[in-house]
Coordinates of C-alpha atoms in Angstrom, one line a residue:
M1 CA 105.0 73.2 37.8
P2 CA 106.1 72.1 34.3
A3 CA 103.5 71.4 31.7
A4 CA 102.5 67.8 31.4
S5 CA 103.4 66.1 28.1
V6 CA 101.6 63.5 26.1
P7 CA 102.7 61.3 23.3
K8 CA 102.9 62.9 19.8
D9 CA 100.2 60.5 18.5
H10 CA 97.7 61.3 21.3
P11 CA 94.7 63.5 20.2
F12 CA 95.7 66.2 22.9
A13 CA 99.0 66.7 21.1
Q14 CA 97.2 67.8 18.0
L15 CA 95.5 70.8 19.7
S16 CA 96.4 74.4 18.9
G17 CA 95.4 77.7 20.3
A18 CA 92.1 77.7 22.1
D19 CA 90.9 74.3 20.8
N20 CA 89.0 72.0 23.1
L21 CA 88.9 68.3 23.0
I22 CA 86.9 65.6 24.8
V23 CA 87.6 61.9 24.4
F24 CA 84.9 59.4 25.3
T25 CA 86.1 55.9 26.0
T26 CA 83.1 53.6 26.6
A27 CA 82.2 49.9 26.1
R28 CA 81.3 50.8 22.4
Y29 CA 84.2 53.2 21.9
H30 CA 87.0 51.2 23.6
E31 CA 89.4 50.4 20.8
R32 CA 88.8 53.8 19.0
P33 CA 87.5 56.5 21.4
L34 CA 85.0 58.9 20.3
I35 CA 86.7 62.4 20.0
V36 CA 84.9 65.7 19.8
R37 CA 87.0 68.7 18.9
G38 CA 86.3 72.3 18.4
P39 CA 87.1 75.9 19.1
G40 CA 87.0 77.0 22.8
A41 CA 84.5 79.5 24.0
G42 CA 87.1 82.1 25.2
A43 CA 88.0 83.3 28.5
D44 CA 85.0 85.3 29.3
V45 CA 82.4 82.7 28.4
T46 CA 84.5 80.1 30.1
A47 CA 84.7 82.1 33.3
A48 CA 81.0 82.8 33.2
G49 CA 80.1 79.1 32.8
M50 CA 82.4 78.0 35.6
F51 CA 81.0 80.7 37.9
S52 CA 77.4 79.4 37.0
D53 CA 78.5 75.8 37.7
L54 CA 79.9 76.8 41.0
V55 CA 76.7 78.6 42.0
Q56 CA 74.6 75.4 41.1
I57 CA 77.1 73.2 43.2
I58 CA 76.7 75.6 46.2
K59 CA 72.8 75.6 45.8
C60 CA 72.7 71.8 45.5
S61 CA 74.9 71.2 48.4
R62 CA 72.7 73.3 50.7
R63 CA 69.7 71.2 49.9
T64 CA 71.3 68.0 51.2

């Protein structure tokens, strides 16, 4: 599958390397969304975090 492209003026297009970016579009930040950008955690930390999230999802789904 080819990579998705975004317009050159979009915040995602400005990312490089392992940077992460989150865009908050809310009632207060509609015209100019709030952007949080910074370095990524790296593959090991990201994998550990995802594994922890999956364990929590499984635990919570068993309670209901």
